[in-house]
Structure formats: C-alpha cells, structure tokens
C-alpha cells in the first residue's frame, strides 16, 4: 500500500490528509477524557460532522507542532477492538483500514487495568502507539501512583501522563507523538505469542492476505488475527476498502 492508496481509504472516512500531514487517532474507553485531550491538543479548533453513512458524530482537528501539521481524529469511545456497538465498529475500522500514522490510546489513571486490554489489542495492530495515562490528577487524589516508566517498559511503547482538563502533560504528549511519527521514539510493543497451533493458522491466513494486498503500513498480522478470531466485520472491511477485485481469501 502506498501513500496514495492509504490516502484514498482515509478519504472514505472523511479524513483528507496530504502527504505532509500526520494522521493521529485518539482511541479509548468512554469517559477517559478523549474529547478533553482533543480540545487541549487542538486548542478547540475542530471540525465536526458525521462518520460517512453513520449518525455517529465525527470530530477532527488540526494542530501544528515543530513546524509539522497533524490531523487529529477523535474516535468514538470503545472498550474493545472486538467490536460490538456501532461506535466500536467505527473505531475498529478506522484503525485497521485508515491506518493512522500514530494512535494515542487514552486511559483513565484511576482504573488503568481495565483500560489496558484495549491498549494491548491496539499493540497487536500497530507499533506506532502512545499510551496516554489521563486523569492523573484524579489518581493522585485517590493516592494511586502510576509508574509511567515501568508501564512503558512493560508495554514497549511510550507512555505519557496527562491531566487534560488542566492542560498538564499536553506539550509532552505532542513531543512524543512527533517522535513516534518520525520513528525516533523507542517502540517495541510486546506482541502476544499464541499457541503454536493458533500461530500456524494465523501465519497461513496472513500469507493469503499478503498475496492480495501489498502490506506496507497495513498490518497483515493484525488482519489475520482478527479473521482467525472470526470477526466478519474485518472480512467485510477487506472487501470494502482494499482493491481485491478478482482475488480471493479462500
Ligand atoms: N479531573 C480530570 N477530569 C478530566 C480529565 N480529562 C477529562 N476529564 C473530565 O472527565 C469527563 C469525561 O471527559 P471527556 O473528555 O468527555 O471523555 P471522553 O468520553 O473520553 O471523550 C469530563 O467531565 C471531563 O471534564 C482530567 O485529566 N482530569
Ligand atoms: Mg468524547
């Protein structure tokens, strides 16, 4: 997949990015402060509409940092990439098919553990991830201490603590987003290795996908995993977003 092909898929999500713009997605459970972070990052410069063909609100905005332009997309709140609700399907499809250049997983510092399952799922799809531990002020009030460094080492991706409502940690977050976008940040996500039987099936499915689409930014292992888990939405997405006319997964 070259930039042109990805740009045209993004276009179908109403995200119009040029090659000099970095597309950043915010994903997280509901109420983790995604919209507050969005406002803090963009200074409220936002554009709202609907996700194409859906009655779900879409919020996009731009920000500049270090002379570079970023397009920020606030995804609907989601608990899992095993999508159940319409909101979750939108977030899943955007991650799988529009391939944001950087994905920020927004988590709630007061109930971090619950939020980390989504983060681990995202890490199976892309290494260009920043984990944002938001509501850090609330955590402190409850005497919850988050060891950001240890968490970053465990996950293998950068972790930034923020208090979006007070605007704390926002500049740091921008810096880390830039570093991940430019490949400067250390990012070696811990990938889950499944039983050898599962891995063998995943490898077979992945090979078939690779024969249909040229990988590049598309994570063919992620697609293969979700297909193996039986996610029909992913199959639909492959047919819908990739140019696979005449090719078959069978
Ligand atoms: N104390 C505190 N409250 C926050 C923070 N970020 C967001 N909130 C509040 O948490 C609630 C949910 O935030 P919102 O941005 O709508 O979350 P979203 O559902 O993920 O978009 C709102 O009342 C925010 O004002 C934060 O860092 N600290
Ligand atoms: Mg919101």
XYZ file of C-alpha atoms and ligand atoms in Angstrom:
279
model
C 0.000 0.000 0.000
C 1.481 3.318 -0.986
C 0.543 6.708 0.424
C -1.959 7.367 -2.377
C -3.862 4.186 -1.615
C -3.952 4.867 2.119
C -4.979 8.483 1.492
C -7.897 7.318 -0.607
C -9.031 4.922 2.137
C -8.749 7.751 4.698
C -10.787 9.880 2.347
C -13.613 7.393 2.621
C -13.629 8.070 6.358
C -13.806 11.812 5.528
C -10.227 12.318 6.645
C -8.412 14.280 3.992
C -4.702 14.069 4.612
C -1.880 15.223 2.394
C 1.498 13.543 2.395
C 2.960 16.233 4.676
C 0.330 15.725 7.355
C 0.454 13.160 10.134
C -2.836 11.490 10.997
C -3.227 10.876 14.730
C -6.145 8.899 16.173
C -7.372 9.102 19.760
C -8.893 5.857 20.951
C -10.042 4.853 24.412
C -12.854 3.695 26.636
C -15.704 6.195 27.089
C -15.021 8.924 29.688
C -11.265 8.623 29.686
C -11.015 12.248 28.572
C -10.504 11.811 24.821
C -12.533 14.877 23.937
C -10.810 16.923 26.642
C -7.447 15.852 25.266
C -8.631 16.612 21.765
C -9.512 20.145 22.851
C -6.253 20.613 24.706
C -4.203 19.392 21.733
C -6.035 21.371 19.082
C -6.987 24.426 21.138
C -10.620 23.630 20.270
C -10.017 24.144 16.549
C -12.316 21.418 15.449
C -14.482 20.328 12.631
C -17.464 18.137 13.349
C -19.612 16.086 11.037
C -20.753 12.506 10.893
C -18.835 9.363 10.131
C -19.691 8.578 6.496
C -23.028 6.807 6.240
C -23.491 6.797 10.027
C -25.262 9.019 12.516
C -22.254 8.955 14.813
C -20.513 12.270 15.430
C -17.046 12.647 13.985
C -14.631 15.236 15.362
C -11.438 16.170 13.580
C -8.995 18.948 14.163
C -5.536 20.098 13.245
C -2.589 21.206 15.272
C 0.903 22.366 14.443
C 3.936 21.277 16.346
C 7.560 21.822 15.494
C 6.528 23.143 12.054
C 4.627 19.992 11.206
C 0.939 19.557 10.655
C -1.121 16.949 12.442
C -4.688 15.860 11.812
C -6.298 14.631 14.992
C -9.267 12.266 14.827
C -11.319 11.650 17.977
C -12.664 8.108 17.651
C -15.933 7.053 19.312
C -15.459 5.552 22.779
C -14.665 1.868 22.658
C -13.935 -0.910 25.127
C -12.568 -3.365 22.620
C -11.485 -3.875 19.038
C -13.748 -6.917 19.064
C -16.430 -4.540 18.059
C -19.966 -4.928 19.314
C -21.534 -1.497 19.079
C -21.625 0.784 16.054
C -19.210 3.137 17.857
C -16.769 0.294 18.328
C -17.054 -0.799 14.706
C -16.176 2.694 13.527
C -13.134 2.871 15.793
C -12.027 -0.622 14.752
C -12.414 0.053 11.029
C -10.538 3.327 11.276
C -7.604 1.630 12.966
C -7.497 -1.374 10.673
C -8.128 0.326 7.351
C -7.312 4.034 7.586
C -4.048 3.190 9.372
C -3.410 6.317 11.440
C 0.258 7.319 11.491
C 0.114 7.494 15.282
C -2.530 6.032 17.599
C -2.917 7.502 21.073
C -4.624 5.107 23.472
C -6.245 7.246 26.138
C -6.592 5.547 29.505
C -8.020 6.513 32.880
C -5.321 6.548 35.553
C -7.889 5.742 38.249
C -8.792 2.413 36.642
C -5.832 1.701 34.464
C -6.016 -2.069 34.491
C -9.479 -2.105 32.942
C -8.239 0.195 30.169
C -5.150 -1.777 29.298
C -6.908 -4.571 27.442
C -7.770 -2.128 24.665
C -4.176 -0.887 24.672
C -2.901 -4.454 24.238
C -5.282 -5.013 21.344
C -4.069 -1.841 19.651
C -0.473 -3.006 20.101
C -1.311 -6.088 18.057
C -2.146 -3.806 15.149
C 0.458 -1.101 15.177
C 3.714 -0.237 16.864
C 3.139 3.475 16.350
C 1.342 3.883 19.628
C 1.454 6.284 22.536
C -0.326 5.278 25.723
C -1.715 8.345 27.447
C -2.496 7.935 31.134
C -5.045 10.692 31.635
C -6.881 11.864 34.757
C -3.591 11.651 36.585
C -4.822 14.426 38.928
C -7.772 12.260 39.974
C -5.459 9.307 40.540
C -3.240 11.406 42.811
C -6.279 12.486 44.841
C -7.089 8.829 45.352
C -3.448 8.111 46.255
C -2.944 5.995 43.160
C 0.601 6.229 41.867
C 1.299 5.225 38.276
C 4.849 4.205 37.432
C 4.879 5.570 33.897
C 8.393 4.375 33.191
C 7.717 0.812 34.276
C 4.483 0.755 32.283
C 6.332 1.969 29.215
C 8.914 -0.768 29.638
C 6.250 -3.416 30.083
C 4.274 -2.364 27.017
C 7.273 -1.442 24.899
C 5.810 1.895 23.788
C 5.984 5.459 25.148
C 3.628 6.331 27.990
C 2.707 9.915 28.884
C 0.773 11.054 31.949
C -1.696 13.912 31.440
C -4.383 15.906 33.182
C -6.276 17.091 30.122
C -8.692 19.394 31.919
C -5.820 21.390 33.411
C -3.734 21.117 30.247
C -0.968 19.252 32.029
C 1.300 16.986 30.013
C -0.052 18.209 26.686
C 3.235 19.544 25.366
C 4.991 16.351 26.345
C 2.291 14.370 24.583
C 2.813 16.393 21.405
C 6.546 15.769 21.562
C 6.055 12.046 21.967
C 3.501 11.949 19.131
C 6.084 13.674 16.943
C 8.815 11.235 17.991
C 6.618 8.223 17.256
C 5.562 9.694 13.895
C 9.176 10.290 12.967
C 10.323 6.905 14.208
C 12.514 8.487 16.886
C 10.764 7.024 19.898
C 11.668 3.573 21.105
C 8.743 1.429 20.166
C 8.945 -2.318 20.523
C 5.496 -3.385 21.554
C 5.212 -6.632 23.418
C 3.435 -8.857 20.962
C 1.421 -11.678 22.331
C 2.521 -15.026 21.041
C -0.249 -17.570 20.873
C -0.119 -21.373 20.976
C 1.782 -22.856 18.077
C -1.417 -24.242 16.529
C -3.007 -20.804 16.512
C 0.177 -19.186 15.245
C 0.303 -21.677 12.370
C -3.246 -20.819 11.289
C -2.590 -17.103 11.645
C 0.538 -17.422 9.502
C -1.420 -19.205 6.773
C -4.155 -16.570 6.753
C -1.592 -13.794 6.812
C 0.150 -15.220 3.777
C -3.105 -15.224 1.859
C -3.690 -11.609 2.803
C -0.181 -10.720 1.719
C -0.888 -12.251 -1.659
C -3.902 -9.977 -2.037
C -2.561 -6.679 -0.783
C 0.909 -5.312 -0.543
C 1.442 -4.845 3.193
C 3.392 -1.693 3.971
C 1.538 0.241 6.641
C -1.298 -2.267 6.673
C -0.727 -4.729 9.482
C -1.406 -8.045 7.813
C -0.812 -9.996 11.034
C -3.471 -7.910 12.778
C -5.952 -8.577 9.989
C -5.116 -12.281 10.064
C -5.560 -12.459 13.853
C -8.967 -10.822 13.758
C -10.065 -13.048 10.882
C -8.978 -16.094 12.846
C -10.951 -14.821 15.855
C -13.918 -14.828 13.466
C -14.549 -11.104 13.085
C -16.763 -10.858 9.995
C -16.502 -7.075 10.037
C -12.835 -7.375 9.150
C -13.666 -9.594 6.195
C -16.206 -7.021 5.031
C -13.653 -4.255 5.503
C -11.063 -6.093 3.411
C -13.603 -6.420 0.606
C -14.772 -2.855 1.038
C -11.533 -0.907 1.440
C -8.900 -2.862 -0.447
C -8.793 -3.239 -4.167
C -9.001 -7.026 -4.293
C -11.177 -7.436 -7.364
C -10.913 -10.986 -8.631
C -8.748 -12.105 -5.708
C -9.996 -14.428 -3.036
C -9.091 -15.279 0.526
C -10.242 -18.873 0.171
N -10.035 15.698 36.779
C -9.958 15.484 35.465
N -11.065 15.393 34.747
C -10.971 15.148 33.421
C -9.712 14.994 32.792
N -9.934 14.759 31.474
C -11.260 14.760 31.310
N -11.895 14.994 32.475
C -13.352 15.029 32.712
O -13.844 13.713 32.501
C -15.136 13.742 31.886
C -15.096 12.970 30.567
O -14.230 13.633 29.671
P -14.393 13.555 28.098
O -13.295 14.345 27.506
O -15.781 13.916 27.683
O -14.166 11.993 27.871
P -14.408 11.090 26.547
O -15.717 10.387 26.747
O -13.287 10.108 26.556
O -14.383 11.990 25.360
C -15.458 15.225 31.692
O -16.243 15.631 32.766
C -14.096 15.896 31.738
O -14.159 17.229 32.174
C -8.524 15.096 33.593
O -7.389 14.920 33.126
N -8.720 15.339 34.919
Mg -15.723 12.238 23.799
